[in-house]
Amino acid sequence: MPDPNVVVGKKLNVFPVEVVVRGYITGVTNTAAWTAYQKGERYFCGNVLPEGLKKNQKFEKPIITPTTKSAEHDEQISPEEIVKRKLMTQEQWDYVADKALKLFKRGTRFTDKNGLIPVDTKYEFGYDDKGKIYLIDEINTPDSARFWLKILIKKGLQKEKSRKILIKNS
């Protein structure tokens, strides 16, 4: 780093996969885990979801639910399909999945100290001409992640309100 106010960039090839790590089953969009679960899907992006989950329930451990771009919108995809379509090799996927879970765990420790609950977040990765993989794009921000405010959850307020208040105050 030549200076704290300078960013050094590197040209990378971007994997056409967003690695979404979810700590809770929630959401209302077409790619949300809760939306799929409500429709009866129990195999979601390579994850087997148990019966009896409730909206906004914490997963036993975080899950990865990757997406890729289709002609119109984000498309849910399983790790097996990522490799089959040659969007990534198995080795690349294993590496990226491991790093994403570690980043989520680290982000959870940080946000926990600051009164936030990380619900889900996306990570994007790219690689250079030598095949080295890099984390790209912002991480653990209101634009790339969903957070709930602990204080509101303790008071029993709806979790959806928590995100709106967080964004309004950021």
Short mmCIF file of N, CA and C in Angstrom, two decimals:
data_model
loop_
_atom_site.label_atom_id
_atom_site.label_comp_id
_atom_site.label_asym_id
_atom_site.label_seq_id
_atom_site.Cartn_x
_atom_site.Cartn_y
_atom_site.Cartn_z
N MET A 1 0.85 -1.18 0.00
CA MET A 1 0.00 0.00 0.00
C MET A 1 0.89 1.24 0.00
N PRO A 2 0.87 1.98 -1.06
CA PRO A 2 1.68 3.19 -1.10
C PRO A 2 1.19 4.27 -0.14
N ASP A 3 -0.12 4.27 0.17
CA ASP A 3 -0.72 5.27 1.04
C ASP A 3 -2.07 4.74 1.51
N PRO A 4 -2.52 5.08 2.73
CA PRO A 4 -3.83 4.59 3.19
C PRO A 4 -5.00 5.02 2.30
N ASN A 5 -4.83 6.08 1.53
CA ASN A 5 -5.90 6.57 0.66
C ASN A 5 -5.80 6.04 -0.77
N VAL A 6 -4.93 5.07 -0.98
CA VAL A 6 -4.72 4.53 -2.32
C VAL A 6 -5.13 3.06 -2.35
N VAL A 7 -5.82 2.68 -3.40
CA VAL A 7 -6.16 1.28 -3.61
C VAL A 7 -5.42 0.81 -4.86
N VAL A 8 -4.75 -0.30 -4.74
CA VAL A 8 -4.06 -0.88 -5.89
C VAL A 8 -4.96 -1.96 -6.46
N GLY A 9 -5.33 -1.82 -7.72
CA GLY A 9 -6.22 -2.78 -8.36
C GLY A 9 -5.46 -3.79 -9.19
N LYS A 10 -6.11 -4.89 -9.48
CA LYS A 10 -5.53 -5.95 -10.29
C LYS A 10 -6.62 -6.47 -11.22
N LYS A 11 -6.30 -6.63 -12.48
CA LYS A 11 -7.27 -7.16 -13.44
C LYS A 11 -7.47 -8.65 -13.18
N LEU A 12 -8.72 -9.04 -13.00
CA LEU A 12 -9.06 -10.43 -12.71
C LEU A 12 -10.18 -10.91 -13.62
N ASN A 13 -10.26 -12.20 -13.75
CA ASN A 13 -11.40 -12.85 -14.39
C ASN A 13 -12.40 -13.16 -13.28
N VAL A 14 -13.63 -12.72 -13.44
CA VAL A 14 -14.64 -12.91 -12.40
C VAL A 14 -15.36 -14.23 -12.62
N PHE A 15 -15.48 -15.02 -11.55
CA PHE A 15 -16.31 -16.22 -11.63
C PHE A 15 -17.77 -15.77 -11.78
N PRO A 16 -18.55 -16.39 -12.65
CA PRO A 16 -19.95 -15.98 -12.83
C PRO A 16 -20.87 -16.59 -11.77
N VAL A 17 -20.39 -16.60 -10.54
CA VAL A 17 -21.12 -17.20 -9.43
C VAL A 17 -21.04 -16.27 -8.23
N GLU A 18 -22.18 -15.98 -7.62
CA GLU A 18 -22.20 -15.27 -6.35
C GLU A 18 -22.36 -16.33 -5.26
N VAL A 19 -21.49 -16.26 -4.27
CA VAL A 19 -21.51 -17.23 -3.18
C VAL A 19 -22.28 -16.60 -2.02
N VAL A 20 -23.52 -17.03 -1.84
CA VAL A 20 -24.38 -16.48 -0.80
C VAL A 20 -24.31 -17.41 0.42
N VAL A 21 -23.92 -16.84 1.55
CA VAL A 21 -23.88 -17.60 2.80
C VAL A 21 -25.05 -17.12 3.65
N ARG A 22 -25.85 -18.08 4.11
CA ARG A 22 -27.05 -17.76 4.90
C ARG A 22 -26.94 -18.35 6.30
N GLY A 23 -27.20 -17.50 7.28
CA GLY A 23 -27.24 -17.95 8.67
C GLY A 23 -28.65 -18.24 9.13
N TYR A 24 -29.64 -17.70 8.41
CA TYR A 24 -31.05 -17.81 8.78
C TYR A 24 -31.88 -18.13 7.55
N ILE A 25 -33.00 -18.79 7.76
CA ILE A 25 -33.92 -19.03 6.66
C ILE A 25 -34.95 -17.90 6.66
N THR A 26 -34.84 -17.05 5.66
CA THR A 26 -35.70 -15.88 5.60
C THR A 26 -35.75 -15.38 4.16
N GLY A 27 -36.41 -14.28 3.94
CA GLY A 27 -36.42 -13.64 2.64
C GLY A 27 -37.76 -13.73 1.94
N VAL A 28 -37.92 -12.88 0.91
CA VAL A 28 -39.17 -12.83 0.17
C VAL A 28 -38.96 -12.86 -1.35
N THR A 29 -37.71 -12.78 -1.81
CA THR A 29 -37.46 -12.76 -3.25
C THR A 29 -37.54 -14.17 -3.83
N ASN A 30 -37.47 -14.26 -5.15
CA ASN A 30 -37.52 -15.56 -5.83
C ASN A 30 -36.33 -16.44 -5.49
N THR A 31 -35.19 -15.84 -5.12
CA THR A 31 -34.01 -16.64 -4.79
C THR A 31 -33.84 -16.86 -3.28
N ALA A 32 -34.81 -16.41 -2.49
CA ALA A 32 -34.72 -16.55 -1.03
C ALA A 32 -34.98 -17.99 -0.59
N ALA A 33 -34.25 -18.40 0.42
CA ALA A 33 -34.42 -19.75 0.96
C ALA A 33 -35.85 -19.94 1.51
N TRP A 34 -36.37 -18.94 2.20
CA TRP A 34 -37.70 -19.08 2.77
C TRP A 34 -38.77 -19.21 1.69
N THR A 35 -38.64 -18.46 0.60
CA THR A 35 -39.59 -18.55 -0.50
C THR A 35 -39.64 -19.97 -1.05
N ALA A 36 -38.47 -20.54 -1.30
CA ALA A 36 -38.41 -21.91 -1.82
C ALA A 36 -38.96 -22.90 -0.79
N TYR A 37 -38.60 -22.71 0.47
CA TYR A 37 -39.03 -23.62 1.53
C TYR A 37 -40.56 -23.62 1.66
N GLN A 38 -41.16 -22.43 1.58
CA GLN A 38 -42.62 -22.31 1.67
C GLN A 38 -43.31 -23.06 0.54
N LYS A 39 -42.65 -23.14 -0.60
CA LYS A 39 -43.21 -23.84 -1.77
C LYS A 39 -42.97 -25.34 -1.69
N GLY A 40 -42.33 -25.80 -0.61
CA GLY A 40 -42.11 -27.23 -0.43
C GLY A 40 -40.74 -27.72 -0.86
N GLU A 41 -39.88 -26.85 -1.35
CA GLU A 41 -38.52 -27.28 -1.74
C GLU A 41 -37.72 -27.62 -0.50
N ARG A 42 -37.13 -28.79 -0.51
CA ARG A 42 -36.29 -29.19 0.61
C ARG A 42 -34.84 -29.42 0.17
N TYR A 43 -34.62 -29.40 -1.15
CA TYR A 43 -33.26 -29.45 -1.69
C TYR A 43 -33.04 -28.08 -2.32
N PHE A 44 -32.25 -27.24 -1.66
CA PHE A 44 -32.10 -25.85 -2.06
C PHE A 44 -30.63 -25.54 -2.30
N CYS A 45 -30.28 -25.35 -3.56
CA CYS A 45 -28.90 -24.98 -3.94
C CYS A 45 -27.87 -25.96 -3.39
N GLY A 46 -28.21 -27.24 -3.42
CA GLY A 46 -27.27 -28.25 -2.94
C GLY A 46 -27.39 -28.58 -1.46
N ASN A 47 -28.31 -27.93 -0.76
CA ASN A 47 -28.51 -28.16 0.68
C ASN A 47 -29.82 -28.88 0.92
N VAL A 48 -29.81 -29.87 1.77
CA VAL A 48 -31.04 -30.55 2.18
C VAL A 48 -31.55 -29.83 3.42
N LEU A 49 -32.74 -29.23 3.30
CA LEU A 49 -33.33 -28.49 4.42
C LEU A 49 -34.31 -29.39 5.16
N PRO A 50 -34.22 -29.42 6.49
CA PRO A 50 -35.10 -30.30 7.27
C PRO A 50 -36.54 -29.78 7.31
N GLU A 51 -37.44 -30.66 7.62
CA GLU A 51 -38.84 -30.29 7.81
C GLU A 51 -38.96 -29.46 9.09
N GLY A 52 -40.00 -28.65 9.14
CA GLY A 52 -40.35 -27.95 10.37
C GLY A 52 -39.64 -26.63 10.63
N LEU A 53 -38.91 -26.11 9.65
CA LEU A 53 -38.26 -24.81 9.87
C LEU A 53 -39.31 -23.70 9.88
N LYS A 54 -39.05 -22.68 10.66
CA LYS A 54 -39.93 -21.51 10.75
C LYS A 54 -39.22 -20.32 10.12
N LYS A 55 -39.99 -19.39 9.59
CA LYS A 55 -39.41 -18.19 9.00
C LYS A 55 -38.53 -17.47 10.03
N ASN A 56 -37.37 -17.01 9.57
CA ASN A 56 -36.38 -16.29 10.38
C ASN A 56 -35.64 -17.16 11.38
N GLN A 57 -35.77 -18.47 11.25
CA GLN A 57 -35.06 -19.38 12.15
C GLN A 57 -33.60 -19.48 11.75
N LYS A 58 -32.74 -19.56 12.75
CA LYS A 58 -31.30 -19.71 12.52
C LYS A 58 -31.02 -21.14 12.07
N PHE A 59 -30.18 -21.26 11.04
CA PHE A 59 -29.73 -22.59 10.63
C PHE A 59 -28.79 -23.15 11.69
N GLU A 60 -28.76 -24.46 11.80
CA GLU A 60 -27.84 -25.10 12.75
C GLU A 60 -26.41 -24.63 12.49
N LYS A 61 -26.04 -24.55 11.23
CA LYS A 61 -24.77 -23.94 10.82
C LYS A 61 -25.04 -23.26 9.48
N PRO A 62 -24.29 -22.19 9.17
CA PRO A 62 -24.55 -21.47 7.92
C PRO A 62 -24.48 -22.38 6.70
N ILE A 63 -25.30 -22.04 5.70
CA ILE A 63 -25.30 -22.80 4.45
C ILE A 63 -24.90 -21.88 3.31
N ILE A 64 -24.41 -22.48 2.23
CA ILE A 64 -24.07 -21.73 1.03
C ILE A 64 -25.12 -22.01 -0.02
N THR A 65 -25.66 -20.93 -0.58
CA THR A 65 -26.68 -21.04 -1.64
C THR A 65 -26.24 -20.19 -2.82
N PRO A 66 -25.42 -20.73 -3.70
CA PRO A 66 -24.89 -19.94 -4.80
C PRO A 66 -25.95 -19.55 -5.82
N THR A 67 -25.66 -18.46 -6.53
CA THR A 67 -26.49 -18.03 -7.64
C THR A 67 -25.58 -17.70 -8.82
N THR A 68 -26.17 -17.69 -9.99
CA THR A 68 -25.48 -17.25 -11.20
C THR A 68 -26.46 -16.41 -11.99
N LYS A 69 -25.97 -15.63 -12.91
CA LYS A 69 -26.85 -14.77 -13.71
C LYS A 69 -27.48 -15.58 -14.83
N SER A 70 -28.78 -15.40 -15.02
CA SER A 70 -29.45 -15.96 -16.19
C SER A 70 -29.79 -14.78 -17.09
N ALA A 71 -30.54 -15.01 -18.13
CA ALA A 71 -30.88 -13.94 -19.06
C ALA A 71 -31.66 -12.81 -18.38
N GLU A 72 -32.44 -13.15 -17.35
CA GLU A 72 -33.32 -12.15 -16.75
C GLU A 72 -32.98 -11.78 -15.31
N HIS A 73 -32.43 -12.70 -14.53
CA HIS A 73 -32.25 -12.45 -13.10
C HIS A 73 -31.25 -13.45 -12.52
N ASP A 74 -31.06 -13.38 -11.19
CA ASP A 74 -30.22 -14.37 -10.53
C ASP A 74 -30.90 -15.73 -10.57
N GLU A 75 -30.11 -16.75 -10.75
CA GLU A 75 -30.61 -18.12 -10.83
C GLU A 75 -29.97 -18.95 -9.72
N GLN A 76 -30.79 -19.67 -8.96
CA GLN A 76 -30.27 -20.58 -7.95
C GLN A 76 -29.51 -21.68 -8.66
N ILE A 77 -28.43 -22.12 -8.03
CA ILE A 77 -27.63 -23.17 -8.64
C ILE A 77 -26.96 -23.98 -7.53
N SER A 78 -26.74 -25.25 -7.77
CA SER A 78 -26.06 -26.09 -6.78
C SER A 78 -24.57 -26.13 -7.11
N PRO A 79 -23.75 -26.47 -6.15
CA PRO A 79 -22.31 -26.63 -6.43
C PRO A 79 -22.06 -27.66 -7.53
N GLU A 80 -22.84 -28.74 -7.55
CA GLU A 80 -22.68 -29.76 -8.58
C GLU A 80 -22.93 -29.17 -9.97
N GLU A 81 -23.95 -28.33 -10.08
CA GLU A 81 -24.29 -27.72 -11.36
C GLU A 81 -23.23 -26.68 -11.77
N ILE A 82 -22.66 -26.00 -10.80
CA ILE A 82 -21.57 -25.04 -11.09
C ILE A 82 -20.43 -25.75 -11.80
N VAL A 83 -20.05 -26.90 -11.26
CA VAL A 83 -18.95 -27.67 -11.85
C VAL A 83 -19.37 -28.27 -13.19
N LYS A 84 -20.58 -28.81 -13.24
CA LYS A 84 -21.08 -29.42 -14.47
C LYS A 84 -21.12 -28.42 -15.62
N ARG A 85 -21.53 -27.18 -15.33
CA ARG A 85 -21.60 -26.14 -16.37
C ARG A 85 -20.23 -25.50 -16.65
N LYS A 86 -19.23 -25.93 -15.90
CA LYS A 86 -17.86 -25.42 -16.06
C LYS A 86 -17.75 -23.93 -15.72
N LEU A 87 -18.57 -23.49 -14.76
CA LEU A 87 -18.44 -22.12 -14.26
C LEU A 87 -17.24 -22.02 -13.33
N MET A 88 -16.90 -23.16 -12.70
CA MET A 88 -15.74 -23.31 -11.83
C MET A 88 -15.36 -24.78 -11.85
N THR A 89 -14.10 -25.05 -11.54
CA THR A 89 -13.71 -26.45 -11.35
C THR A 89 -14.10 -26.86 -9.93
N GLN A 90 -14.09 -28.16 -9.66
CA GLN A 90 -14.40 -28.62 -8.31
C GLN A 90 -13.40 -28.04 -7.30
N GLU A 91 -12.14 -28.00 -7.68
CA GLU A 91 -11.10 -27.45 -6.79
C GLU A 91 -11.36 -25.97 -6.51
N GLN A 92 -11.72 -25.21 -7.53
CA GLN A 92 -12.02 -23.79 -7.33
C GLN A 92 -13.23 -23.63 -6.43
N TRP A 93 -14.29 -24.41 -6.68
CA TRP A 93 -15.49 -24.30 -5.85
C TRP A 93 -15.17 -24.64 -4.40
N ASP A 94 -14.45 -25.72 -4.16
CA ASP A 94 -14.12 -26.11 -2.79
C ASP A 94 -13.36 -25.01 -2.07
N TYR A 95 -12.42 -24.38 -2.76
CA TYR A 95 -11.62 -23.31 -2.18
C TYR A 95 -12.50 -22.10 -1.84
N VAL A 96 -13.32 -21.68 -2.81
CA VAL A 96 -14.18 -20.51 -2.63
C VAL A 96 -15.22 -20.76 -1.54
N ALA A 97 -15.82 -21.93 -1.52
CA ALA A 97 -16.82 -22.25 -0.50
C ALA A 97 -16.22 -22.21 0.90
N ASP A 98 -15.03 -22.77 1.04
CA ASP A 98 -14.33 -22.75 2.33
C ASP A 98 -14.05 -21.31 2.77
N LYS A 99 -13.55 -20.50 1.86
CA LYS A 99 -13.23 -19.10 2.19
C LYS A 99 -14.50 -18.31 2.53
N ALA A 100 -15.59 -18.55 1.80
CA ALA A 100 -16.83 -17.84 2.07
C ALA A 100 -17.36 -18.14 3.48
N LEU A 101 -17.33 -19.41 3.86
CA LEU A 101 -17.78 -19.77 5.22
C LEU A 101 -16.89 -19.15 6.29
N LYS A 102 -15.59 -19.11 6.04
CA LYS A 102 -14.66 -18.49 6.99
C LYS A 102 -14.88 -16.98 7.07
N LEU A 103 -15.14 -16.35 5.94
CA LEU A 103 -15.42 -14.91 5.94
C LEU A 103 -16.72 -14.61 6.70
N PHE A 104 -17.73 -15.45 6.51
CA PHE A 104 -19.00 -15.26 7.22
C PHE A 104 -18.80 -15.41 8.72
N LYS A 105 -18.03 -16.41 9.10
CA LYS A 105 -17.76 -16.63 10.53
C LYS A 105 -17.02 -15.44 11.13
N ARG A 106 -16.02 -14.95 10.41
CA ARG A 106 -15.26 -13.78 10.88
C ARG A 106 -16.15 -12.55 10.94
N GLY A 107 -16.97 -12.34 9.91
CA GLY A 107 -17.89 -11.22 9.91
C GLY A 107 -18.90 -11.30 11.04
N THR A 108 -19.33 -12.51 11.38
CA THR A 108 -20.26 -12.72 12.49
C THR A 108 -19.64 -12.27 13.80
N ARG A 109 -18.38 -12.61 14.01
CA ARG A 109 -17.70 -12.18 15.25
C ARG A 109 -17.62 -10.66 15.33
N PHE A 110 -17.32 -10.02 14.21
CA PHE A 110 -17.20 -8.57 14.18
C PHE A 110 -18.55 -7.90 14.39
N THR A 111 -19.56 -8.33 13.66
CA THR A 111 -20.87 -7.68 13.77
C THR A 111 -21.51 -7.95 15.13
N ASP A 112 -21.24 -9.12 15.71
CA ASP A 112 -21.77 -9.45 17.02
C ASP A 112 -21.32 -8.41 18.05
N LYS A 113 -20.07 -7.99 17.97
CA LYS A 113 -19.54 -6.98 18.90
C LYS A 113 -20.20 -5.63 18.70
N ASN A 114 -20.80 -5.42 17.54
CA ASN A 114 -21.39 -4.13 17.20
C ASN A 114 -22.92 -4.15 17.19
N GLY A 115 -23.50 -5.16 17.82
CA GLY A 115 -24.95 -5.21 17.99
C GLY A 115 -25.74 -5.62 16.76
N LEU A 116 -25.06 -6.31 15.83
CA LEU A 116 -25.73 -6.74 14.62
C LEU A 116 -25.75 -8.25 14.50
N ILE A 117 -26.76 -8.77 13.85
CA ILE A 117 -26.86 -10.19 13.54
C ILE A 117 -26.75 -10.32 12.02
N PRO A 118 -25.69 -10.97 11.52
CA PRO A 118 -25.61 -11.17 10.07
C PRO A 118 -26.55 -12.29 9.64
N VAL A 119 -27.48 -11.95 8.78
CA VAL A 119 -28.49 -12.91 8.33
C VAL A 119 -27.98 -13.69 7.14
N ASP A 120 -27.52 -12.95 6.13
CA ASP A 120 -26.94 -13.56 4.94
C ASP A 120 -26.08 -12.52 4.24
N THR A 121 -25.18 -13.00 3.42
CA THR A 121 -24.30 -12.10 2.67
C THR A 121 -23.78 -12.80 1.43
N LYS A 122 -23.36 -12.00 0.46
CA LYS A 122 -22.82 -12.59 -0.76
C LYS A 122 -21.35 -12.23 -0.88
N TYR A 123 -20.61 -13.16 -1.46
CA TYR A 123 -19.20 -12.95 -1.74
C TYR A 123 -18.98 -13.25 -3.21
N GLU A 124 -18.08 -12.47 -3.80
CA GLU A 124 -17.71 -12.70 -5.19
C GLU A 124 -16.21 -12.91 -5.27
N PHE A 125 -15.81 -13.78 -6.19
CA PHE A 125 -14.41 -14.14 -6.33
C PHE A 125 -14.00 -14.06 -7.79
N GLY A 126 -12.70 -13.85 -7.99
CA GLY A 126 -12.13 -13.85 -9.32
C GLY A 126 -10.76 -14.50 -9.28
N TYR A 127 -10.14 -14.64 -10.44
CA TYR A 127 -8.82 -15.28 -10.50
C TYR A 127 -7.95 -14.55 -11.51
N ASP A 128 -6.63 -14.61 -11.26
CA ASP A 128 -5.70 -13.94 -12.17
C ASP A 128 -5.23 -14.89 -13.25
N ASP A 129 -4.32 -14.43 -14.08
CA ASP A 129 -3.86 -15.23 -15.21
C ASP A 129 -3.04 -16.45 -14.79
N LYS A 130 -2.68 -16.51 -13.52
CA LYS A 130 -1.95 -17.68 -12.99
C LYS A 130 -2.89 -18.63 -12.25
N GLY A 131 -4.18 -18.27 -12.17
CA GLY A 131 -5.16 -19.12 -11.51
C GLY A 131 -5.34 -18.85 -10.02
N LYS A 132 -4.62 -17.86 -9.48
CA LYS A 132 -4.77 -17.54 -8.05
C LYS A 132 -6.13 -16.87 -7.84
N ILE A 133 -6.83 -17.30 -6.81
CA ILE A 133 -8.19 -16.82 -6.53
C ILE A 133 -8.14 -15.68 -5.52
N TYR A 134 -8.96 -14.65 -5.80
CA TYR A 134 -9.05 -13.47 -4.95
C TYR A 134 -10.50 -13.18 -4.60
N LEU A 135 -10.69 -12.63 -3.41
CA LEU A 135 -11.99 -12.08 -3.03
C LEU A 135 -12.12 -10.73 -3.72
N ILE A 136 -13.24 -10.49 -4.37
CA ILE A 136 -13.44 -9.21 -5.04
C ILE A 136 -14.74 -8.59 -4.52
N ASP A 137 -14.92 -7.33 -4.75
CA ASP A 137 -16.13 -6.60 -4.38
C ASP A 137 -16.19 -6.41 -2.86
N GLU A 138 -17.11 -5.58 -2.45
CA GLU A 138 -17.27 -5.28 -1.03
C GLU A 138 -17.84 -6.48 -0.28
N ILE A 139 -17.57 -6.52 1.02
CA ILE A 139 -18.13 -7.60 1.84
C ILE A 139 -18.68 -7.03 3.14
N ASN A 140 -19.68 -7.71 3.67
CA ASN A 140 -20.26 -7.38 4.97
C ASN A 140 -20.69 -5.92 5.08
N THR A 141 -21.31 -5.41 4.01
CA THR A 141 -21.87 -4.06 4.02
C THR A 141 -23.37 -4.18 3.82
N PRO A 142 -24.15 -3.13 4.09
CA PRO A 142 -25.59 -3.21 3.84
C PRO A 142 -25.94 -3.48 2.37
N ASP A 143 -25.01 -3.22 1.44
CA ASP A 143 -25.27 -3.51 0.04
C ASP A 143 -25.02 -4.97 -0.32
N SER A 144 -24.19 -5.66 0.46
CA SER A 144 -23.86 -7.04 0.13
C SER A 144 -24.36 -8.03 1.17
N ALA A 145 -24.97 -7.53 2.22
CA ALA A 145 -25.41 -8.41 3.32
C ALA A 145 -26.71 -7.88 3.93
N ARG A 146 -27.37 -8.75 4.63
CA ARG A 146 -28.56 -8.36 5.39
C ARG A 146 -28.23 -8.54 6.86
N PHE A 147 -28.55 -7.52 7.66
CA PHE A 147 -28.30 -7.56 9.09
C PHE A 147 -29.59 -7.28 9.85
N TRP A 148 -29.69 -7.87 11.04
CA TRP A 148 -30.75 -7.52 11.96
C TRP A 148 -30.09 -6.85 13.16
N LEU A 149 -30.77 -5.92 13.77
CA LEU A 149 -30.27 -5.25 14.97
C LEU A 149 -30.63 -6.09 16.19
N LYS A 150 -29.63 -6.46 16.97
CA LYS A 150 -29.87 -7.30 18.15
C LYS A 150 -30.88 -6.69 19.11
N ILE A 151 -30.76 -5.41 19.34
CA ILE A 151 -31.63 -4.75 20.32
C ILE A 151 -33.10 -4.86 19.93
N LEU A 152 -33.38 -4.78 18.62
CA LEU A 152 -34.77 -4.91 18.19
C LEU A 152 -35.27 -6.33 18.31
N ILE A 153 -34.39 -7.28 18.05
CA ILE A 153 -34.78 -8.69 18.17
C ILE A 153 -35.09 -9.01 19.63
N LYS A 154 -34.26 -8.50 20.54
CA LYS A 154 -34.50 -8.74 21.97
C LYS A 154 -35.82 -8.14 22.41
N LYS A 155 -36.21 -7.03 21.79
CA LYS A 155 -37.47 -6.38 22.14
C LYS A 155 -38.66 -7.03 21.44
N GLY A 156 -38.39 -8.02 20.58
CA GLY A 156 -39.46 -8.74 19.91
C GLY A 156 -40.01 -8.07 18.67
N LEU A 157 -39.31 -7.06 18.15
CA LEU A 157 -39.77 -6.42 16.93
C LEU A 157 -39.46 -7.29 15.73
N GLN A 158 -40.20 -7.10 14.68
CA GLN A 158 -40.00 -7.90 13.48
C GLN A 158 -38.61 -7.69 12.90
N LYS A 159 -38.03 -8.75 12.40
CA LYS A 159 -36.69 -8.69 11.86
C LYS A 159 -36.64 -7.86 10.59
N GLU A 160 -37.70 -7.83 9.81
CA GLU A 160 -37.71 -7.03 8.59
C GLU A 160 -37.56 -5.55 8.92
N LYS A 161 -38.17 -5.10 10.04
CA LYS A 161 -38.05 -3.70 10.45
C LYS A 161 -36.60 -3.38 10.82
N SER A 162 -35.91 -4.35 11.38
CA SER A 162 -34.53 -4.16 11.79
C SER A 162 -33.67 -3.74 10.60
N ARG A 163 -33.83 -4.39 9.47
CA ARG A 163 -33.02 -4.08 8.28
C ARG A 163 -33.34 -2.68 7.77
N LYS A 164 -34.63 -2.31 7.76
CA LYS A 164 -35.01 -1.00 7.27
C LYS A 164 -34.41 0.11 8.14
N ILE A 165 -34.41 -0.09 9.44
CA ILE A 165 -33.83 0.91 10.35
C ILE A 165 -32.33 0.98 10.14
N LEU A 166 -31.67 -0.16 9.98
CA LEU A 166 -30.23 -0.19 9.76
C LEU A 166 -29.86 0.59 8.50
N ILE A 167 -30.55 0.35 7.42
CA ILE A 167 -30.25 1.01 6.16
C ILE A 167 -30.52 2.52 6.28
N LYS A 168 -31.62 2.90 6.92
CA LYS A 168 -31.96 4.30 7.07
C LYS A 168 -30.88 5.04 7.86
N ASN A 169 -30.28 4.39 8.83
CA ASN A 169 -29.29 5.03 9.69
C ASN A 169 -27.87 4.89 9.18
N SER A 170 -27.65 4.20 8.07
CA SER A 170 -26.28 4.03 7.58
C SER A 170 -25.87 5.12 6.61
#
